[in-house]
Short mmCIF file of C-alpha atoms in Angstrom, two decimals:
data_model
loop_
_atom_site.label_atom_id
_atom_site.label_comp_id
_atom_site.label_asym_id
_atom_site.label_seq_id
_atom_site.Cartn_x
_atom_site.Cartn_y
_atom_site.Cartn_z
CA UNK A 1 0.00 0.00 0.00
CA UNK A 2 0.99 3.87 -0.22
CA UNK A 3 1.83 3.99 3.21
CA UNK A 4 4.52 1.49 3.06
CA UNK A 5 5.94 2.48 0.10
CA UNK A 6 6.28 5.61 1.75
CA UNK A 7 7.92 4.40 4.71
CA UNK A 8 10.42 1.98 2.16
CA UNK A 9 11.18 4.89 0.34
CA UNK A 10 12.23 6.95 3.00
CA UNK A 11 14.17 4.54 4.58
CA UNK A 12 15.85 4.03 1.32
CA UNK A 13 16.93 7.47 0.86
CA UNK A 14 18.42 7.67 4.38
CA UNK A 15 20.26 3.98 3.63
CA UNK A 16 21.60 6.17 0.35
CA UNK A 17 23.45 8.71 2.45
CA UNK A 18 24.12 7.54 6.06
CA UNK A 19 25.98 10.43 8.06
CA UNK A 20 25.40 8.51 11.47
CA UNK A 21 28.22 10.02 13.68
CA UNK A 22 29.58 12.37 11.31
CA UNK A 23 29.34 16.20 12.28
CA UNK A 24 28.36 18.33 8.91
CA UNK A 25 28.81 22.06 9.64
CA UNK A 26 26.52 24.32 6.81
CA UNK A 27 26.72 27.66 6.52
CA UNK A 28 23.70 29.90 5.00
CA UNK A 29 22.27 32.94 4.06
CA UNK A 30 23.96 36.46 3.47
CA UNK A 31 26.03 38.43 5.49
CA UNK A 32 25.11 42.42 6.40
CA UNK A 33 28.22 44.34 6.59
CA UNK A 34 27.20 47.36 8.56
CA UNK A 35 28.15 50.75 6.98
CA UNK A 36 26.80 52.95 10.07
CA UNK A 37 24.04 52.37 12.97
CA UNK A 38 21.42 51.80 10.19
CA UNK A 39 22.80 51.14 6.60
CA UNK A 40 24.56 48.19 5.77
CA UNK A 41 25.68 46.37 2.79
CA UNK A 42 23.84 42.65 1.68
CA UNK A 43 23.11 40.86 -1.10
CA UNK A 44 19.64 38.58 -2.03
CA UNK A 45 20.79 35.16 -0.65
CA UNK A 46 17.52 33.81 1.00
CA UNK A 47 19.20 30.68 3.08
CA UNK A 48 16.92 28.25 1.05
CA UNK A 49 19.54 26.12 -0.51
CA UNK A 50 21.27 26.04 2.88
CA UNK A 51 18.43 25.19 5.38
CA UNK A 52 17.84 22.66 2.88
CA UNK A 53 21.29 20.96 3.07
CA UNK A 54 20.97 21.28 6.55
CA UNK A 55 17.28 19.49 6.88
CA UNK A 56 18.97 16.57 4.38
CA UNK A 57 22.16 16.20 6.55
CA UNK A 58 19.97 15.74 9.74
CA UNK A 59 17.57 13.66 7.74
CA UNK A 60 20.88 11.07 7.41
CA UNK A 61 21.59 11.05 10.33
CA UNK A 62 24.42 14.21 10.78
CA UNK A 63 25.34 15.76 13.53
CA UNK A 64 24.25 19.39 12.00
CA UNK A 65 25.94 23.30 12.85
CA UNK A 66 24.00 25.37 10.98
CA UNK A 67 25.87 28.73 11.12
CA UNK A 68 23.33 31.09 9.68
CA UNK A 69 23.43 34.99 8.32
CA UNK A 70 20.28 37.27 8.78
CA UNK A 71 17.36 34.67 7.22
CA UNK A 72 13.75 34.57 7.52
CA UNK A 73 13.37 30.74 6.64
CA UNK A 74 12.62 28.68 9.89
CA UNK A 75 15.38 26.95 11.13
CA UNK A 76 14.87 22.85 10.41
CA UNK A 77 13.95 20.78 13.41
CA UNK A 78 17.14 18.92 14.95
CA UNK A 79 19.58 20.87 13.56
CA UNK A 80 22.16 23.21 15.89
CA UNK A 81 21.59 26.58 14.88
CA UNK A 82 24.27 29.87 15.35
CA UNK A 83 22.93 33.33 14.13
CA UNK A 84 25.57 35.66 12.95
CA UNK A 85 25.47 38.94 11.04
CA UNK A 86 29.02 39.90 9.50
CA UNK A 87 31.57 38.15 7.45
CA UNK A 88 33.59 38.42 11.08
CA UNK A 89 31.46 36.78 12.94
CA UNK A 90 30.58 33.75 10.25
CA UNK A 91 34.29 33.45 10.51
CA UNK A 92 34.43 32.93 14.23
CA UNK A 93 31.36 30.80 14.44
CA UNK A 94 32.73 28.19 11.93
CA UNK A 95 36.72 28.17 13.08
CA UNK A 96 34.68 27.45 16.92
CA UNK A 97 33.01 24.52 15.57
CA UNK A 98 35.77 23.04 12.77
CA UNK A 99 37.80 21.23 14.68
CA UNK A 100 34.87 18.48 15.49
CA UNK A 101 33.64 18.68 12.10
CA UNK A 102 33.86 16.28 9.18
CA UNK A 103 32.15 18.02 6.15
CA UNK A 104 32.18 21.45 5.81
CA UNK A 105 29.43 22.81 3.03
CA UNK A 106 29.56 26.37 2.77
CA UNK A 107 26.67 27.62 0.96
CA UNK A 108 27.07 30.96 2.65
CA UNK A 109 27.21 34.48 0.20
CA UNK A 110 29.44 35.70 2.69
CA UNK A 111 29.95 39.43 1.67
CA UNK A 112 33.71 39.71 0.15
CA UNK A 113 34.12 43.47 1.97
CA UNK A 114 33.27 45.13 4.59
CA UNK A 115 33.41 49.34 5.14
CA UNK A 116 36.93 50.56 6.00
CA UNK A 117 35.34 52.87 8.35
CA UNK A 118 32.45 52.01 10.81
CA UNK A 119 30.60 54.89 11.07
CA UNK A 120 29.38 55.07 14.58
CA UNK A 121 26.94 57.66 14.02
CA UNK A 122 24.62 58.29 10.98
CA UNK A 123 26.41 59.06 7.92
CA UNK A 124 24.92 62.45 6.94
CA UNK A 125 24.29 63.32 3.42
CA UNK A 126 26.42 65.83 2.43
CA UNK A 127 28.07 66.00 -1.05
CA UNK A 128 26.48 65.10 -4.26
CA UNK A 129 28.68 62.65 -4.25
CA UNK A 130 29.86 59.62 -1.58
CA UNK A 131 32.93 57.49 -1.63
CA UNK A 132 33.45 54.35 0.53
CA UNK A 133 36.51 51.88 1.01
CA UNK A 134 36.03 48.88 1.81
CA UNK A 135 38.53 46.09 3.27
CA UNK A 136 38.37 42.56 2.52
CA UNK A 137 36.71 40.18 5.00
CA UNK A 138 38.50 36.89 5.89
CA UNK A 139 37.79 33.90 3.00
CA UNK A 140 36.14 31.44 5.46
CA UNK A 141 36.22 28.28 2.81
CA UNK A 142 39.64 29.16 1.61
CA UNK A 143 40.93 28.72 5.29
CA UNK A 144 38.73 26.13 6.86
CA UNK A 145 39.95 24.26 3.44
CA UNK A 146 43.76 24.95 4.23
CA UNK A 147 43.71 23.76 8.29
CA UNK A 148 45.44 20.95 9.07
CA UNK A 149 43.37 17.76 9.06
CA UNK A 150 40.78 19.98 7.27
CA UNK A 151 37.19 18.90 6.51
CA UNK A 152 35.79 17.60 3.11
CA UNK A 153 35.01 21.19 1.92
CA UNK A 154 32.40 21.64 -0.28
CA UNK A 155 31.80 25.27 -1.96
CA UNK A 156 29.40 26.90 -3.98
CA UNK A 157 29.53 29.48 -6.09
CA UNK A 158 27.26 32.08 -7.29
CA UNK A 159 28.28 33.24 -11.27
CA UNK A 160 26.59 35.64 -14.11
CA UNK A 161 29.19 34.38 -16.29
CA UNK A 162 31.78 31.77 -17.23
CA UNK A 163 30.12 29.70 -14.35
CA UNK A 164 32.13 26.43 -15.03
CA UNK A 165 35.46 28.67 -15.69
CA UNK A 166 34.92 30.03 -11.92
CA UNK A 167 33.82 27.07 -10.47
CA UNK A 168 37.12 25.11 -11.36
CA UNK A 169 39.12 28.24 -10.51
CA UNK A 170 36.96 27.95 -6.89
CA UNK A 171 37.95 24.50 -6.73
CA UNK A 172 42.06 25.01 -7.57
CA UNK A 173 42.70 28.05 -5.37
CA UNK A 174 40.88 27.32 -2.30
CA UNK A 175 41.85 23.51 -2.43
CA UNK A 176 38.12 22.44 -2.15
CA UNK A 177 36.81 19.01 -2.41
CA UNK A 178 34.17 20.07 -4.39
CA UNK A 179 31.97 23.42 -5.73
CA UNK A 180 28.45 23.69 -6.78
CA UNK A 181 28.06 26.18 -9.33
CA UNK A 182 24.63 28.17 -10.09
CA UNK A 183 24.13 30.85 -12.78
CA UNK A 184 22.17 33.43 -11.64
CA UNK A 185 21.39 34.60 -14.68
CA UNK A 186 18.97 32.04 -15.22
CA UNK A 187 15.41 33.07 -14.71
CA UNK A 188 13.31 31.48 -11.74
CA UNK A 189 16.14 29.87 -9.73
CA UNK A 190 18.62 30.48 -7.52
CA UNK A 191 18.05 33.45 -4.63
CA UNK A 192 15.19 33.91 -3.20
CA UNK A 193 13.41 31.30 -5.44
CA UNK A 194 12.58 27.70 -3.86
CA UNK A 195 14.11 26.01 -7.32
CA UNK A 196 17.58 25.69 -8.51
CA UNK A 197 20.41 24.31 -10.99
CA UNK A 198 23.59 22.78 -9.83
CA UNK A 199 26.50 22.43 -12.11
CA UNK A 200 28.90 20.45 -9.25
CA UNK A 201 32.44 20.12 -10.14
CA UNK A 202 35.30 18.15 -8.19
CA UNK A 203 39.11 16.89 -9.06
CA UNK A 204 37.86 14.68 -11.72
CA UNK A 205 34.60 15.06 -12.46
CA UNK A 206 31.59 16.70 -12.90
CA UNK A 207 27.69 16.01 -12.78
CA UNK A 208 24.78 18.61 -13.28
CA UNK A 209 22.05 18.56 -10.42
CA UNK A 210 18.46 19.78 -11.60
CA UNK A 211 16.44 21.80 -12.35
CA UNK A 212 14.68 20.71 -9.23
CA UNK A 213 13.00 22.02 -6.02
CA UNK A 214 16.15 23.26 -3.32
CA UNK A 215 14.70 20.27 -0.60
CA UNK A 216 15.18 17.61 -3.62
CA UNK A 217 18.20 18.98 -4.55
CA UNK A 218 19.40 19.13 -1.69
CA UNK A 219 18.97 15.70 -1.00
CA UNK A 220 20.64 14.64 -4.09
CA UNK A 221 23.75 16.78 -3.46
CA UNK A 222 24.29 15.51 -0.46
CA UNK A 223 24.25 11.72 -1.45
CA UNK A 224 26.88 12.85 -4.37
CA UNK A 225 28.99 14.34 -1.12
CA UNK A 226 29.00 10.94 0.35
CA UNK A 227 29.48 9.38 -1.89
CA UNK A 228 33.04 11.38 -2.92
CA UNK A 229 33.27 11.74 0.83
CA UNK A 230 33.57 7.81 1.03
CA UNK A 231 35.80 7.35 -1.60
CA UNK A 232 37.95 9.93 -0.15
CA UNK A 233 41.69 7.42 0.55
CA UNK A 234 41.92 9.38 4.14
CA UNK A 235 38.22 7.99 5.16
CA UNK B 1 -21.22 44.56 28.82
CA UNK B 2 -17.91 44.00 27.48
CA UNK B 3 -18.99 43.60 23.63
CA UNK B 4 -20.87 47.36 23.61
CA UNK B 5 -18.04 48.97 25.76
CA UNK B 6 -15.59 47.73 22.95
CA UNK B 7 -18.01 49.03 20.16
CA UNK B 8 -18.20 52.24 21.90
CA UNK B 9 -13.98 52.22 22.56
CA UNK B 10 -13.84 51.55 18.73
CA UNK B 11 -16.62 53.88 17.73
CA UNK B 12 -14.63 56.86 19.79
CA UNK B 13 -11.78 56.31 18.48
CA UNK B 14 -12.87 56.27 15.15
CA UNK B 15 -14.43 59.64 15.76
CA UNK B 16 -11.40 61.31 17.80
CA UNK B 17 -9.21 60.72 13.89
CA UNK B 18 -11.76 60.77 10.99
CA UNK B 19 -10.11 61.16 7.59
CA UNK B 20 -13.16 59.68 5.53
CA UNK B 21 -13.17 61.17 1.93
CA UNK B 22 -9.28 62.16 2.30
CA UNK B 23 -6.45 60.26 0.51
CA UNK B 24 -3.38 59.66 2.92
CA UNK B 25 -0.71 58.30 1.11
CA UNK B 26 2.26 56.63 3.46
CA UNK B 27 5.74 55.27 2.82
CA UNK B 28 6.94 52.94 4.60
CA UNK B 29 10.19 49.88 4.66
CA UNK B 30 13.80 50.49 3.24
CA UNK B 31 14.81 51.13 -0.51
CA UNK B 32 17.56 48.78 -1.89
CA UNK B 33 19.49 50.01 -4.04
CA UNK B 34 21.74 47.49 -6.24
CA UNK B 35 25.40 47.18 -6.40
CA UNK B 36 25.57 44.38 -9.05
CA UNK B 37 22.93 41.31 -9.63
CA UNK B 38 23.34 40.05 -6.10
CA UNK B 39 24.87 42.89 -4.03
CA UNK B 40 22.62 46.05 -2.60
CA UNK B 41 22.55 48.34 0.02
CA UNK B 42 19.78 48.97 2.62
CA UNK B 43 19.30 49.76 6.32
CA UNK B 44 17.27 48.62 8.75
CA UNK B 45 13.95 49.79 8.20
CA UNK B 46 11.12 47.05 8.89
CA UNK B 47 8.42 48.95 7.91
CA UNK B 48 6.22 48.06 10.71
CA UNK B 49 6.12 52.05 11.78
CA UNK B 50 4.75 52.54 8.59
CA UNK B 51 2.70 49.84 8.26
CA UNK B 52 1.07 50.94 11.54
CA UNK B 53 0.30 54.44 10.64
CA UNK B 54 -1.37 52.90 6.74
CA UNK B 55 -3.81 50.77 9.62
CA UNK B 56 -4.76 53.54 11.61
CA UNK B 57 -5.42 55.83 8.65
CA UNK B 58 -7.29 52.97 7.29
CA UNK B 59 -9.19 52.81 10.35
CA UNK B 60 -9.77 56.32 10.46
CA UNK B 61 -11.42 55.96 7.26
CA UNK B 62 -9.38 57.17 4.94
CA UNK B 63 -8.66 55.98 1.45
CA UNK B 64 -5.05 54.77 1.82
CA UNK B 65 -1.97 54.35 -0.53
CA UNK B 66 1.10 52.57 1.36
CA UNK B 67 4.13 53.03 -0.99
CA UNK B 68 6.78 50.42 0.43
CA UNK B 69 9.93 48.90 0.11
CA UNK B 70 10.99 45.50 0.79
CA UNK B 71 9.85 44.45 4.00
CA UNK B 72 8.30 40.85 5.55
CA UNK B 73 5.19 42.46 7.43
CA UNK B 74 2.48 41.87 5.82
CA UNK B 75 0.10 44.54 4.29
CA UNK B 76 -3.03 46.31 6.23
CA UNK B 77 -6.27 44.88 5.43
CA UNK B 78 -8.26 47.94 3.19
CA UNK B 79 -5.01 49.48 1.81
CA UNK B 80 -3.83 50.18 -1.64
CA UNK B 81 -0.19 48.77 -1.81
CA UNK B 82 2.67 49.63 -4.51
CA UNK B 83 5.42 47.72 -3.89
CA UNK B 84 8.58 49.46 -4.82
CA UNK B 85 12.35 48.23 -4.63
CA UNK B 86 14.75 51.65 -5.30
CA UNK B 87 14.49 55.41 -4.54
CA UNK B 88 14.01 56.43 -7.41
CA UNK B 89 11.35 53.38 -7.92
CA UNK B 90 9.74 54.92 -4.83
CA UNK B 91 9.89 58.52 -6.30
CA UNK B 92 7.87 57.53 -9.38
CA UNK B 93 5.36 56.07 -7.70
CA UNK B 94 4.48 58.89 -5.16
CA UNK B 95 4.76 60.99 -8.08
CA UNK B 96 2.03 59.20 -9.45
CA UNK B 97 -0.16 59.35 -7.04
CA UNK B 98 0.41 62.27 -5.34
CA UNK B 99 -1.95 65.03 -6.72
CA UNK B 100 -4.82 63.20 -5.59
CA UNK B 101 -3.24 63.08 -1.53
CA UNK B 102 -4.49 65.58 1.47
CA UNK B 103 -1.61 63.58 3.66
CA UNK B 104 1.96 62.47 2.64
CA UNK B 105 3.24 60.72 5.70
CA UNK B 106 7.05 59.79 4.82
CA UNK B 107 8.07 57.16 7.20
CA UNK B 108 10.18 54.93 4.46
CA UNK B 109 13.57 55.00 5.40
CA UNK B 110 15.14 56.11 2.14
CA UNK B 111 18.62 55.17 0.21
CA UNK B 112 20.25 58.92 0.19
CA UNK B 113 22.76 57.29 -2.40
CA UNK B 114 22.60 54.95 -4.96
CA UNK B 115 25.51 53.18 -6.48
CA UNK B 116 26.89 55.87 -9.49
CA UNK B 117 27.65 52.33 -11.36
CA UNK B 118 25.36 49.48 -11.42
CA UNK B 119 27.93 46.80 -12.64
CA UNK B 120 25.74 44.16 -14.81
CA UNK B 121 28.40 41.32 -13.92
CA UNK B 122 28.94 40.42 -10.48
CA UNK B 123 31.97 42.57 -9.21
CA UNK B 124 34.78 39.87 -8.96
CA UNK B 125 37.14 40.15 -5.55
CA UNK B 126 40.32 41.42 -6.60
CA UNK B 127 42.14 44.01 -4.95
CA UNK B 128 43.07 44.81 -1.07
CA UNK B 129 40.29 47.40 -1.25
CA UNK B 130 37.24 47.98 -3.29
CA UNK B 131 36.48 51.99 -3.56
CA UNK B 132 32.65 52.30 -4.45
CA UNK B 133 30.92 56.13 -5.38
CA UNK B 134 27.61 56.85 -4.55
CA UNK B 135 25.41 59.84 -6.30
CA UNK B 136 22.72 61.25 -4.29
CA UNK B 137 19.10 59.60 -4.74
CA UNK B 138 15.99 62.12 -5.18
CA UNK B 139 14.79 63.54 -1.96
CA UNK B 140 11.14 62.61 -1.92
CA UNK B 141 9.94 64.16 1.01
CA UNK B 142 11.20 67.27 -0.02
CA UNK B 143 9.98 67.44 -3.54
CA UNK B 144 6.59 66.40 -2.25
CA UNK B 145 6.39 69.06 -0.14
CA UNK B 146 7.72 72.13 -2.48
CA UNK B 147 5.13 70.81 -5.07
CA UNK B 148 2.22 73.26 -6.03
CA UNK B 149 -0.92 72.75 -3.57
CA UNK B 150 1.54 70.20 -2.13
CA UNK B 151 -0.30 67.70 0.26
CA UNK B 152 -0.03 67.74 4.26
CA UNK B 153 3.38 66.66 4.64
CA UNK B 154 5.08 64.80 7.91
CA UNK B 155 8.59 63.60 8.01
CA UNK B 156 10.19 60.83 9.90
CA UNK B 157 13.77 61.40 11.21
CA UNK B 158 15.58 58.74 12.85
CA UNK B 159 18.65 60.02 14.64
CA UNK B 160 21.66 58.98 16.57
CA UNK B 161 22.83 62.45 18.08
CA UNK B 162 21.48 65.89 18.25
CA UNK B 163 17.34 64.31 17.51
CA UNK B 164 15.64 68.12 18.23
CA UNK B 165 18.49 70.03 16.15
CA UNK B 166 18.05 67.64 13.13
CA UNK B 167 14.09 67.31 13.66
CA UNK B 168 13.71 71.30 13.50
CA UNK B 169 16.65 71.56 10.39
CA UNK B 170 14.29 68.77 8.56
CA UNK B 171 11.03 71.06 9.13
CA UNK B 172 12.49 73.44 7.84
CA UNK B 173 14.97 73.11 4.99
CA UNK B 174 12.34 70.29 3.88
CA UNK B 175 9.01 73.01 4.62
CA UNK B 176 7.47 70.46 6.29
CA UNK B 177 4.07 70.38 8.04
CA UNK B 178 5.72 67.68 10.66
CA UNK B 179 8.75 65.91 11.76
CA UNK B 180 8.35 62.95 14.12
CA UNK B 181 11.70 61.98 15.28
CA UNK B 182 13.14 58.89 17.00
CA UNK B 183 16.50 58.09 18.70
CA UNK B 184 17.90 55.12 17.13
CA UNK B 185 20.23 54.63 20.23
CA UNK B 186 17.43 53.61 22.22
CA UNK B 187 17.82 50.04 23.11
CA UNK B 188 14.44 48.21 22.26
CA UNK B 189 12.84 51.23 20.48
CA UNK B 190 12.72 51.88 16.97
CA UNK B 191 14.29 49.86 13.87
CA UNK B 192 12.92 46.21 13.75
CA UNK B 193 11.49 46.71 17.61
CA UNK B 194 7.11 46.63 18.18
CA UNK B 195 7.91 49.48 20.11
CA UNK B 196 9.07 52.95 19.14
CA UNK B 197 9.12 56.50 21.00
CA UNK B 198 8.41 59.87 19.05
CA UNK B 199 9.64 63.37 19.61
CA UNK B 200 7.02 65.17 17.50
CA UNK B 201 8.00 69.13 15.89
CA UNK B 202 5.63 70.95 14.02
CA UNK B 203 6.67 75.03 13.27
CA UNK B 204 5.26 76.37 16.72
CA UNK B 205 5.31 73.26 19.12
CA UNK B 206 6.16 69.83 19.82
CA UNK B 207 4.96 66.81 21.67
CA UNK B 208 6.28 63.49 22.57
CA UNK B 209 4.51 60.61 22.33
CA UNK B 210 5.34 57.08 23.92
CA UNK B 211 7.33 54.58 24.48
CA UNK B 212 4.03 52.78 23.08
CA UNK B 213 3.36 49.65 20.87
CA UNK B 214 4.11 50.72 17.56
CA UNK B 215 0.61 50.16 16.75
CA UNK B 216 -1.11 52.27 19.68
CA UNK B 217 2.14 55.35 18.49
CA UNK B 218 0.77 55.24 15.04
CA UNK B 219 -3.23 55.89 16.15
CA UNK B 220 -2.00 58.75 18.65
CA UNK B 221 0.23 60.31 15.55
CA UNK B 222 -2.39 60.21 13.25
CA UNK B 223 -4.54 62.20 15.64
CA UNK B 224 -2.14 64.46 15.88
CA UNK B 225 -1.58 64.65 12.81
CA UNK B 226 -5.59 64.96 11.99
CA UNK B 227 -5.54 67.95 14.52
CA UNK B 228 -2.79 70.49 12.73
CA UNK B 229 -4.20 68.89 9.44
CA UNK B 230 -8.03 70.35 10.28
CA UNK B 231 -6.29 73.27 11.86
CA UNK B 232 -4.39 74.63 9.33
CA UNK B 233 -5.56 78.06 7.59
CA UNK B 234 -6.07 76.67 3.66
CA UNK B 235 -8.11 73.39 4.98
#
């Protein structure tokens, strides 16, 4: 009957991707770098592709840190959640929390910069015209990926263009395990919608993901990090 | 019993602020203003200040246009809404609709600058530092008011220092009808809080109003602002 077929498939796709003991630490969301008391710099990531890793990862059994920027998805049930705001803060979160941790997804738009100068009062509008500097803010992926006895990292990356160009460059320089690569060019997925395209890339291989609805995709991501996570030789 | 003593509260109420046959038209949220596809920046504006005052005018009887930005309250029940994204988005649409408004209440918290360059391709991190110029957005408010038979107009200032000095400035420079000020220092007041205090300046007076529910602020506003509304010499 339906029921059990429910209940076989299920417990199917958690025999697919068993993360019993293993600690997966996600990261989500945007970043706001704060410019003065009430501006700030953001960008559109919605968290949906990251609550969604992190709902899969419990769903096999992980041991989930879910290190979140300013959302307003609800957090998934069973999951350990820490709310940050800045790049800064992401960055102390996660190095708190690597040393116990086996997989490290980071589907984070962390912002790159933050403002030279924190105004501590209003910025008042002056001139017709307003410069800013901005410094850049620590590459969390690029260093959890260089630690000693590092984590399987697994990166994403956000393009407009050249998406599988970037992507490999992503995966060279920051000496990731893997990157999933999105064009965000392409209308109806990606931020803020609840669909989205994977292109994932890793040393020697590649396999496209989608289009599909974030939770499925999710799910199937995460079996494909398993799976390279098991064949890692170190594991 | 309790059911006609809440009738008669309502029915008061609705008499002490009655705006029926008079458009009131009310911004409210932040403006984002792009960077590049996924970058923007905005402040902290969650609209809910606004969103109050559009109920209570609502309420009062009015026929109500709430122009807002981006914000995750959602919209009074009996109001027009024109959802807006920029400055200058916002601009157009109070330009639209503004010969037809008695009241322009201005509590959107509004971009000053917009990025001089919108890059079309996400901007890539290369250098140390990353210099961005801003140009100066339109000033709504103040090209509302200096408009021929311009409506009623009250501005909201939201300050960190010196709240009377730049709440009498705005009033005038602006030739306001009203300011309603806030200090944004307040812990639990103001941006993203339910509760919010007002210092209110209008060009012989001023009154302050709260700490109060954001909701219970907006109704005693609007009867203020009802009051120097009926009282003034042209109405």
């Amino acid at each position: 009957d339906i029921v059990a077929s429910l209940i076989q498939d299920t417990a199917s796709a958690r025999q697919q991707t068993d993360l019993q003991g293993k600690t997966v630490m996600i990261t989500a969301g945007p970043t706001r770098e704060p410019l003065d008391p009430v501006r700030y710099i953001s960008n559109h990531s919605s968290g949906k592709m990251g609550y969604a890793m992190a709902a899969a990862a419990a769903d096999a059994g992980a041991n989930v840190i879910l290190v979140s920027g300013p959302v307003s998805v609800p957090p998934p049930a069973g999951v350990n959640v820490v709310n940050v705001e800045t790049a800064q803060q992401m960055f102390d979160a996660v190095m708190q929390h690597v040393q116990a941790t086996d997989i490290f997804i980071a589907t984070a738009a962390v912002a790159d910069y933050r403002a030279k100068v924190l105004e501590n009062n209003k910025i008042k509008k002056t001139g017709d015209e307003l410069t800013l500097t901005f410094v850049k803010n620590p590459d969390i992926l690029k260093e959890v990926a260089a630690l000693p006895n590092a984590p399987f990292a697994v990166g994403f990356a956000a393009e407009s263009q050249n998406l599988a160009h970037y992507a490999k460059s992503k995966l060279e320089n920051k000496k990731l395990a893997m990157v999933a690569a999105n064009d965000i060019t392409t209308s109806g997925l990606g931020f803020n919608s609840d669909h989205n395209a994977l292109h994932v890339f890793w040393e020697n291989g590649d396999k496209q993901l989608g289009p599909a609805p974030k939770t499925q995709l999710a799910r199937e991501l995460l079996s494909l990090i398993d799976e390279k996570y098991k064949n890692k030789p170190s594991n």
